[in-house]
């Protein structure tokens, strides 16, 4: 090995805490990526350290070209911003494994030279037969070391030989099987077999790449799911074989679905991180929820628990010893409650701004709405803010305010619940509202008549008192006429926002169909 290669493998001596998240671009980002990244970032910020984004794209069979950008977009949407990464660069670039292939070669060669790894020439067919035999004989599964200690020439004379070998690590009988975990204390893992560390195509496997990259990027703390506990002895063995200092490990509890199984994108749409953005969850609510899955609520000075907290609070008070080791159940009802809480805490204008992408996508507003449209949206937003838990639920409530009066659709369930008194109710409403001025009055608004208070008073007098219909049933036909829906924003406030002309046109339009 050259002096340069030898220097590459010298132990790193970082002066700061450094953590990383390392997703694979194999489809929509998994919610677990955000879960791990949040704990990484919380500890890094608390310690004044660095948070690194690394793309582990060595699985070329499952690689998807657009997935990397989705990773960037969703983590940025959540505010989980990284200090170094493929898009930002940094002192340990490149941050994509596929761009680091030459980096791994001296590490593999060092292991080969010292007898801590060896070439394996077995074909996939021969390995399949080996596993089948082990299973039938109820033997421990794992590589049987047929190639260990043999030259290429010696191995070529035996069956199941391939010209394109892989490289396997050699696991000695005294391999370390226990390690200290920041969350779980002393942990014992099963003995690994001789894992492949370099594939026939020259790409490293996860086990080698993660060790080399974490060392070269001076990562001090590795945070990952508990499914990697069984792999930790392999990684520690590689660190020892290469003469490197291992990082500290923290294995997080797995997120589980309602059946207590590990969540997967195949079974649960909400395992996709993009799903939460599509549905209209607020990033701050999702972060709060993810924190509660693995960490206890805030304890107040009076001993009570507070489940609503900011990421800054979470980071400031974070301790590894408080992380729950029991796999939490992903409770969407709890998330919906939290999201509704955060929605109601938003200033009205900000709430309206966050609604815009959903209203544009659903065709309610154009990509460049006019100032009057934005003004009306602010008024509508104030009326619906307490009525939704997801931003995507706003479209049905907002759309009637931006629809032409003669194009307002009447929903089937709204029309079907109209009673035989509906024509009489609408006639009384039209007669009661007609005398109310629809003008805006003086510039200071002091003599405006078309207000929800005035509208409500007139309609209650005409329908509840005049027709003797109970308030519970009195205004259903009016709601249907104005919104086209069975459930809508507050009726009288809706009429005020629509204005007298639109309100009267819609009442008359429904009346004509009854």
PDB file of C-alpha atoms in Angstrom, residues 164-374:
ATOM      1  CA  UNK A 164     -16.076 -12.926 -10.682  1.00  0.00           C
ATOM      2  CA  UNK A 165     -15.442 -13.326  -6.954  1.00  0.00           C
ATOM      3  CA  UNK A 166     -16.828 -11.340  -4.049  1.00  0.00           C
ATOM      4  CA  UNK A 167     -14.851 -10.491  -0.925  1.00  0.00           C
ATOM      5  CA  UNK A 168     -16.022 -11.832   2.455  1.00  0.00           C
ATOM      6  CA  UNK A 169     -14.928 -10.736   5.914  1.00  0.00           C
ATOM      7  CA  UNK A 170     -13.486 -13.459   8.134  1.00  0.00           C
ATOM      8  CA  UNK A 171     -15.274 -13.724  11.485  1.00  0.00           C
ATOM      9  CA  UNK A 172     -12.999 -15.296  14.116  1.00  0.00           C
ATOM     10  CA  UNK A 173     -14.325 -17.505  16.895  1.00  0.00           C
ATOM     11  CA  UNK A 174     -13.590 -14.794  19.476  1.00  0.00           C
ATOM     12  CA  UNK A 175     -15.416 -12.041  17.572  1.00  0.00           C
ATOM     13  CA  UNK A 176     -16.870  -9.418  19.957  1.00  0.00           C
ATOM     14  CA  UNK A 177     -20.616  -9.965  20.349  1.00  0.00           C
ATOM     15  CA  UNK A 178     -21.408  -7.384  23.052  1.00  0.00           C
ATOM     16  CA  UNK A 179     -21.315  -3.621  22.821  1.00  0.00           C
ATOM     17  CA  UNK A 180     -22.529  -0.596  24.773  1.00  0.00           C
ATOM     18  CA  UNK A 181     -25.597   1.125  23.389  1.00  0.00           C
ATOM     19  CA  UNK A 182     -26.448   4.705  24.390  1.00  0.00           C
ATOM     20  CA  UNK A 183     -30.112   3.795  24.780  1.00  0.00           C
ATOM     21  CA  UNK A 184     -30.049   0.144  25.869  1.00  0.00           C
ATOM     22  CA  UNK A 185     -26.822  -0.221  27.835  1.00  0.00           C
ATOM     23  CA  UNK A 186     -24.937  -3.487  27.338  1.00  0.00           C
ATOM     24  CA  UNK A 187     -26.319  -5.387  24.351  1.00  0.00           C
ATOM     25  CA  UNK A 188     -25.441  -8.867  23.113  1.00  0.00           C
ATOM     26  CA  UNK A 189     -25.966  -9.767  19.471  1.00  0.00           C
ATOM     27  CA  UNK A 190     -25.802 -13.131  17.654  1.00  0.00           C
ATOM     28  CA  UNK A 191     -22.572 -14.280  16.075  1.00  0.00           C
ATOM     29  CA  UNK A 192     -22.401 -13.177  12.403  1.00  0.00           C
ATOM     30  CA  UNK A 193     -21.227 -15.339   9.533  1.00  0.00           C
ATOM     31  CA  UNK A 194     -18.648 -14.344   6.940  1.00  0.00           C
ATOM     32  CA  UNK A 195     -20.538 -11.510   5.280  1.00  0.00           C
ATOM     33  CA  UNK A 196     -19.822 -10.240   1.768  1.00  0.00           C
ATOM     34  CA  UNK A 197     -18.168  -6.809   2.006  1.00  0.00           C
ATOM     35  CA  UNK A 198     -17.352  -6.233  -1.695  1.00  0.00           C
ATOM     36  CA  UNK A 199     -19.707  -7.408  -4.440  1.00  0.00           C
ATOM     37  CA  UNK A 200     -18.635  -8.858  -7.777  1.00  0.00           C
ATOM     38  CA  UNK A 201     -19.513  -5.579  -9.527  1.00  0.00           C
ATOM     39  CA  UNK A 202     -16.981  -3.704  -7.402  1.00  0.00           C
ATOM     40  CA  UNK A 203     -19.611  -2.000  -5.234  1.00  0.00           C
ATOM     41  CA  UNK A 204     -19.210  -2.360  -1.477  1.00  0.00           C
ATOM     42  CA  UNK A 205     -22.014  -3.872   0.566  1.00  0.00           C
ATOM     43  CA  UNK A 206     -23.709  -1.799   3.238  1.00  0.00           C
ATOM     44  CA  UNK A 207     -21.573  -3.313   5.989  1.00  0.00           C
ATOM     45  CA  UNK A 208     -18.241  -2.178   4.575  1.00  0.00           C
ATOM     46  CA  UNK A 209     -19.417   1.129   3.138  1.00  0.00           C
ATOM     47  CA  UNK A 210     -21.093   2.292   6.338  1.00  0.00           C
ATOM     48  CA  UNK A 211     -17.980   1.591   8.403  1.00  0.00           C
ATOM     49  CA  UNK A 212     -15.612   3.274   5.961  1.00  0.00           C
ATOM     50  CA  UNK A 213     -17.849   6.271   5.357  1.00  0.00           C
ATOM     51  CA  UNK A 214     -18.588   6.841   9.040  1.00  0.00           C
ATOM     52  CA  UNK A 215     -14.854   6.744   9.756  1.00  0.00           C
ATOM     53  CA  UNK A 216     -13.861   8.986   6.858  1.00  0.00           C
ATOM     54  CA  UNK A 217     -16.612  11.484   7.692  1.00  0.00           C
ATOM     55  CA  UNK A 218     -15.575  11.493  11.367  1.00  0.00           C
ATOM     56  CA  UNK A 219     -19.022  10.371  12.563  1.00  0.00           C
ATOM     57  CA  UNK A 220     -19.035  10.143  16.355  1.00  0.00           C
ATOM     58  CA  UNK A 221     -22.567   8.797  16.969  1.00  0.00           C
ATOM     59  CA  UNK A 222     -24.490   6.325  14.800  1.00  0.00           C
ATOM     60  CA  UNK A 223     -28.264   6.437  15.324  1.00  0.00           C
ATOM     61  CA  UNK A 224     -30.249   3.701  13.573  1.00  0.00           C
ATOM     62  CA  UNK A 225     -33.141   1.285  14.022  1.00  0.00           C
ATOM     63  CA  UNK A 226     -32.938  -1.692  16.338  1.00  0.00           C
ATOM     64  CA  UNK A 227     -33.011  -4.075  13.355  1.00  0.00           C
ATOM     65  CA  UNK A 228     -29.319  -3.209  12.940  1.00  0.00           C
ATOM     66  CA  UNK A 229     -28.350  -4.533  16.378  1.00  0.00           C
ATOM     67  CA  UNK A 230     -27.494  -7.923  14.856  1.00  0.00           C
ATOM     68  CA  UNK A 231     -25.156  -6.208  12.378  1.00  0.00           C
ATOM     69  CA  UNK A 232     -23.271  -4.169  14.961  1.00  0.00           C
ATOM     70  CA  UNK A 233     -20.756  -6.963  15.803  1.00  0.00           C
ATOM     71  CA  UNK A 234     -19.871  -7.135  12.087  1.00  0.00           C
ATOM     72  CA  UNK A 235     -19.230  -3.417  12.046  1.00  0.00           C
ATOM     73  CA  UNK A 236     -17.226  -3.420  15.268  1.00  0.00           C
ATOM     74  CA  UNK A 237     -15.154  -6.291  13.886  1.00  0.00           C
ATOM     75  CA  UNK A 238     -14.467  -4.298  10.725  1.00  0.00           C
ATOM     76  CA  UNK A 239     -13.451  -1.266  12.778  1.00  0.00           C
ATOM     77  CA  UNK A 240     -11.081  -3.430  14.803  1.00  0.00           C
ATOM     78  CA  UNK A 241      -9.710  -5.179  11.726  1.00  0.00           C
ATOM     79  CA  UNK A 242      -8.949  -1.824  10.138  1.00  0.00           C
ATOM     80  CA  UNK A 243      -7.491  -0.361  13.315  1.00  0.00           C
ATOM     81  CA  UNK A 244     -10.217   2.277  13.610  1.00  0.00           C
ATOM     82  CA  UNK A 245     -12.075   3.683  16.612  1.00  0.00           C
ATOM     83  CA  UNK A 246     -15.786   2.725  16.481  1.00  0.00           C
ATOM     84  CA  UNK A 247     -18.409   5.445  16.993  1.00  0.00           C
ATOM     85  CA  UNK A 248     -20.982   5.343  19.771  1.00  0.00           C
ATOM     86  CA  UNK A 249     -24.160   3.449  18.805  1.00  0.00           C
ATOM     87  CA  UNK A 250     -27.801   4.267  19.592  1.00  0.00           C
ATOM     88  CA  UNK A 251     -30.406   1.790  18.323  1.00  0.00           C
ATOM     89  CA  UNK A 252     -33.861   3.328  18.185  1.00  0.00           C
ATOM     90  CA  UNK A 253     -37.092   1.362  18.699  1.00  0.00           C
ATOM     91  CA  UNK A 254     -38.844   0.368  15.477  1.00  0.00           C
ATOM     92  CA  UNK A 255     -41.983   2.180  14.390  1.00  0.00           C
ATOM     93  CA  UNK A 256     -44.839  -0.326  14.255  1.00  0.00           C
ATOM     94  CA  UNK A 257     -48.263  -0.368  12.618  1.00  0.00           C
ATOM     95  CA  UNK A 258     -51.596  -1.107  14.290  1.00  0.00           C
ATOM     96  CA  UNK A 259     -50.838  -4.845  14.031  1.00  0.00           C
ATOM     97  CA  UNK A 260     -47.532  -4.267  15.839  1.00  0.00           C
ATOM     98  CA  UNK A 261     -45.555  -5.146  12.717  1.00  0.00           C
ATOM     99  CA  UNK A 262     -42.664  -3.061  11.406  1.00  0.00           C
ATOM    100  CA  UNK A 263     -44.157  -0.404   9.170  1.00  0.00           C
ATOM    101  CA  UNK A 264     -43.506  -0.770   5.466  1.00  0.00           C
ATOM    102  CA  UNK A 265     -44.294   1.337   2.403  1.00  0.00           C
ATOM    103  CA  UNK A 266     -45.847  -1.731   0.807  1.00  0.00           C
ATOM    104  CA  UNK A 267     -48.500  -2.135   3.513  1.00  0.00           C
ATOM    105  CA  UNK A 268     -48.983   1.380   4.900  1.00  0.00           C
ATOM    106  CA  UNK A 269     -49.289   4.501   2.723  1.00  0.00           C
ATOM    107  CA  UNK A 270     -48.214   6.619   5.703  1.00  0.00           C
ATOM    108  CA  UNK A 271     -44.834   4.863   5.743  1.00  0.00           C
ATOM    109  CA  UNK A 272     -44.035   7.171   2.800  1.00  0.00           C
ATOM    110  CA  UNK A 273     -42.733  10.502   4.036  1.00  0.00           C
ATOM    111  CA  UNK A 274     -44.257  12.322   1.057  1.00  0.00           C
ATOM    112  CA  UNK A 275     -47.718  11.068   2.100  1.00  0.00           C
ATOM    113  CA  UNK A 276     -47.796  13.404   5.101  1.00  0.00           C
ATOM    114  CA  UNK A 277     -47.107  16.428   2.930  1.00  0.00           C
ATOM    115  CA  UNK A 278     -49.739  15.334   0.404  1.00  0.00           C
ATOM    116  CA  UNK A 279     -52.375  14.879   3.116  1.00  0.00           C
ATOM    117  CA  UNK A 280     -51.800  18.289   4.629  1.00  0.00           C
ATOM    118  CA  UNK A 281     -49.929  17.610   7.829  1.00  0.00           C
ATOM    119  CA  UNK A 282     -47.898  20.480   9.213  1.00  0.00           C
ATOM    120  CA  UNK A 283     -44.191  19.669   9.504  1.00  0.00           C
ATOM    121  CA  UNK A 284     -44.027  20.934  13.093  1.00  0.00           C
ATOM    122  CA  UNK A 285     -46.912  18.633  14.059  1.00  0.00           C
ATOM    123  CA  UNK A 286     -45.286  15.610  12.417  1.00  0.00           C
ATOM    124  CA  UNK A 287     -41.974  16.282  14.189  1.00  0.00           C
ATOM    125  CA  UNK A 288     -43.764  16.621  17.519  1.00  0.00           C
ATOM    126  CA  UNK A 289     -45.558  13.331  16.862  1.00  0.00           C
ATOM    127  CA  UNK A 290     -42.395  11.474  15.853  1.00  0.00           C
ATOM    128  CA  UNK A 291     -40.648  12.723  18.968  1.00  0.00           C
ATOM    129  CA  UNK A 292     -43.481  11.402  21.156  1.00  0.00           C
ATOM    130  CA  UNK A 293     -43.158   7.979  19.521  1.00  0.00           C
ATOM    131  CA  UNK A 294     -39.680   7.510  20.930  1.00  0.00           C
ATOM    132  CA  UNK A 295     -39.471  10.015  23.759  1.00  0.00           C
ATOM    133  CA  UNK A 296     -41.596  11.014  26.792  1.00  0.00           C
ATOM    134  CA  UNK A 297     -43.650  14.216  26.977  1.00  0.00           C
ATOM    135  CA  UNK A 298     -42.280  17.350  28.633  1.00  0.00           C
ATOM    136  CA  UNK A 299     -42.636  17.260  32.413  1.00  0.00           C
ATOM    137  CA  UNK A 300     -43.822  20.600  33.773  1.00  0.00           C
ATOM    138  CA  UNK A 301     -42.734  22.036  37.130  1.00  0.00           C
ATOM    139  CA  UNK A 302     -46.001  20.863  38.696  1.00  0.00           C
ATOM    140  CA  UNK A 303     -45.347  17.296  37.532  1.00  0.00           C
ATOM    141  CA  UNK A 304     -47.904  17.329  34.721  1.00  0.00           C
ATOM    142  CA  UNK A 305     -47.098  16.114  31.210  1.00  0.00           C
ATOM    143  CA  UNK A 306     -47.167  18.310  28.110  1.00  0.00           C
ATOM    144  CA  UNK A 307     -47.342  16.534  24.743  1.00  0.00           C
ATOM    145  CA  UNK A 308     -47.142  19.645  22.573  1.00  0.00           C
ATOM    146  CA  UNK A 309     -43.602  20.977  22.307  1.00  0.00           C
ATOM    147  CA  UNK A 310     -41.290  22.515  19.733  1.00  0.00           C
ATOM    148  CA  UNK A 311     -38.245  20.894  18.157  1.00  0.00           C
ATOM    149  CA  UNK A 312     -36.094  23.468  19.959  1.00  0.00           C
ATOM    150  CA  UNK A 313     -37.497  22.338  23.327  1.00  0.00           C
ATOM    151  CA  UNK A 314     -36.937  18.716  22.363  1.00  0.00           C
ATOM    152  CA  UNK A 315     -33.328  19.364  21.362  1.00  0.00           C
ATOM    153  CA  UNK A 316     -32.472  21.476  24.394  1.00  0.00           C
ATOM    154  CA  UNK A 317     -33.596  18.838  26.919  1.00  0.00           C
ATOM    155  CA  UNK A 318     -32.663  15.711  24.969  1.00  0.00           C
ATOM    156  CA  UNK A 319     -31.088  12.728  26.767  1.00  0.00           C
ATOM    157  CA  UNK A 320     -30.373   9.320  25.217  1.00  0.00           C
ATOM    158  CA  UNK A 321     -31.315   7.570  28.450  1.00  0.00           C
ATOM    159  CA  UNK A 322     -34.915   8.802  28.089  1.00  0.00           C
ATOM    160  CA  UNK A 323     -35.512   7.189  24.690  1.00  0.00           C
ATOM    161  CA  UNK A 324     -38.147   4.474  24.900  1.00  0.00           C
ATOM    162  CA  UNK A 325     -36.864   1.003  23.970  1.00  0.00           C
ATOM    163  CA  UNK A 326     -40.336  -0.427  23.252  1.00  0.00           C
ATOM    164  CA  UNK A 327     -41.432  -0.167  19.617  1.00  0.00           C
ATOM    165  CA  UNK A 328     -44.177   2.490  19.510  1.00  0.00           C
ATOM    166  CA  UNK A 329     -47.457   2.057  17.635  1.00  0.00           C
ATOM    167  CA  UNK A 330     -48.016   4.623  14.866  1.00  0.00           C
ATOM    168  CA  UNK A 331     -51.334   6.142  15.985  1.00  0.00           C
ATOM    169  CA  UNK A 332     -52.764   8.298  13.200  1.00  0.00           C
ATOM    170  CA  UNK A 333     -55.622   9.492  15.416  1.00  0.00           C
ATOM    171  CA  UNK A 334     -53.068  11.013  17.769  1.00  0.00           C
ATOM    172  CA  UNK A 335     -51.238  12.626  14.861  1.00  0.00           C
ATOM    173  CA  UNK A 336     -54.492  14.062  13.502  1.00  0.00           C
ATOM    174  CA  UNK A 337     -55.275  15.549  16.908  1.00  0.00           C
ATOM    175  CA  UNK A 338     -51.824  17.105  17.113  1.00  0.00           C
ATOM    176  CA  UNK A 339     -52.083  18.460  13.581  1.00  0.00           C
ATOM    177  CA  UNK A 340     -55.453  20.022  14.329  1.00  0.00           C
ATOM    178  CA  UNK A 341     -53.962  21.677  17.396  1.00  0.00           C
ATOM    179  CA  UNK A 342     -51.098  23.152  15.390  1.00  0.00           C
ATOM    180  CA  UNK A 343     -53.479  24.342  12.662  1.00  0.00           C
ATOM    181  CA  UNK A 344     -55.571  26.235  15.209  1.00  0.00           C
ATOM    182  CA  UNK A 345     -52.457  27.863  16.673  1.00  0.00           C
ATOM    183  CA  UNK A 346     -51.425  29.390  13.338  1.00  0.00           C
ATOM    184  CA  UNK A 347     -52.080  33.092  12.665  1.00  0.00           C
ATOM    185  CA  UNK A 348     -54.960  33.297  10.195  1.00  0.00           C
ATOM    186  CA  UNK A 349     -52.854  34.725   7.365  1.00  0.00           C
ATOM    187  CA  UNK A 350     -50.244  32.016   7.749  1.00  0.00           C
ATOM    188  CA  UNK A 351     -52.974  29.385   7.821  1.00  0.00           C
ATOM    189  CA  UNK A 352     -54.366  30.784   4.565  1.00  0.00           C
ATOM    190  CA  UNK A 353     -50.880  30.760   3.034  1.00  0.00           C
ATOM    191  CA  UNK A 354     -50.413  27.098   3.930  1.00  0.00           C
ATOM    192  CA  UNK A 355     -53.765  26.268   2.332  1.00  0.00           C
ATOM    193  CA  UNK A 356     -52.789  27.791  -1.002  1.00  0.00           C
ATOM    194  CA  UNK A 357     -50.827  24.823  -2.468  1.00  0.00           C
ATOM    195  CA  UNK A 358     -53.777  22.492  -1.834  1.00  0.00           C
ATOM    196  CA  UNK A 359     -56.322  24.912  -3.283  1.00  0.00           C
ATOM    197  CA  UNK A 360     -54.160  25.437  -6.371  1.00  0.00           C
ATOM    198  CA  UNK A 361     -53.661  21.684  -6.826  1.00  0.00           C
ATOM    199  CA  UNK A 362     -57.417  21.082  -6.563  1.00  0.00           C
ATOM    200  CA  UNK A 363     -58.231  23.853  -9.035  1.00  0.00           C
ATOM    201  CA  UNK A 364     -59.964  26.157  -6.544  1.00  0.00           C
ATOM    202  CA  UNK A 365     -57.471  28.964  -7.141  1.00  0.00           C
ATOM    203  CA  UNK A 366     -54.928  29.686  -9.852  1.00  0.00           C
ATOM    204  CA  UNK A 367     -51.206  29.659  -9.187  1.00  0.00           C
ATOM    205  CA  UNK A 368     -51.292  33.455  -9.086  1.00  0.00           C
ATOM    206  CA  UNK A 369     -54.521  34.441  -7.284  1.00  0.00           C
ATOM    207  CA  UNK A 370     -55.602  38.076  -7.351  1.00  0.00           C
ATOM    208  CA  UNK A 371     -55.490  40.317  -4.298  1.00  0.00           C
ATOM    209  CA  UNK A 372     -59.305  40.224  -3.905  1.00  0.00           C
ATOM    210  CA  UNK A 373     -59.155  36.407  -4.017  1.00  0.00           C
ATOM    211  CA  UNK A 374     -56.451  36.352  -1.362  1.00  0.00           C
TER     212      UNK A 374
END
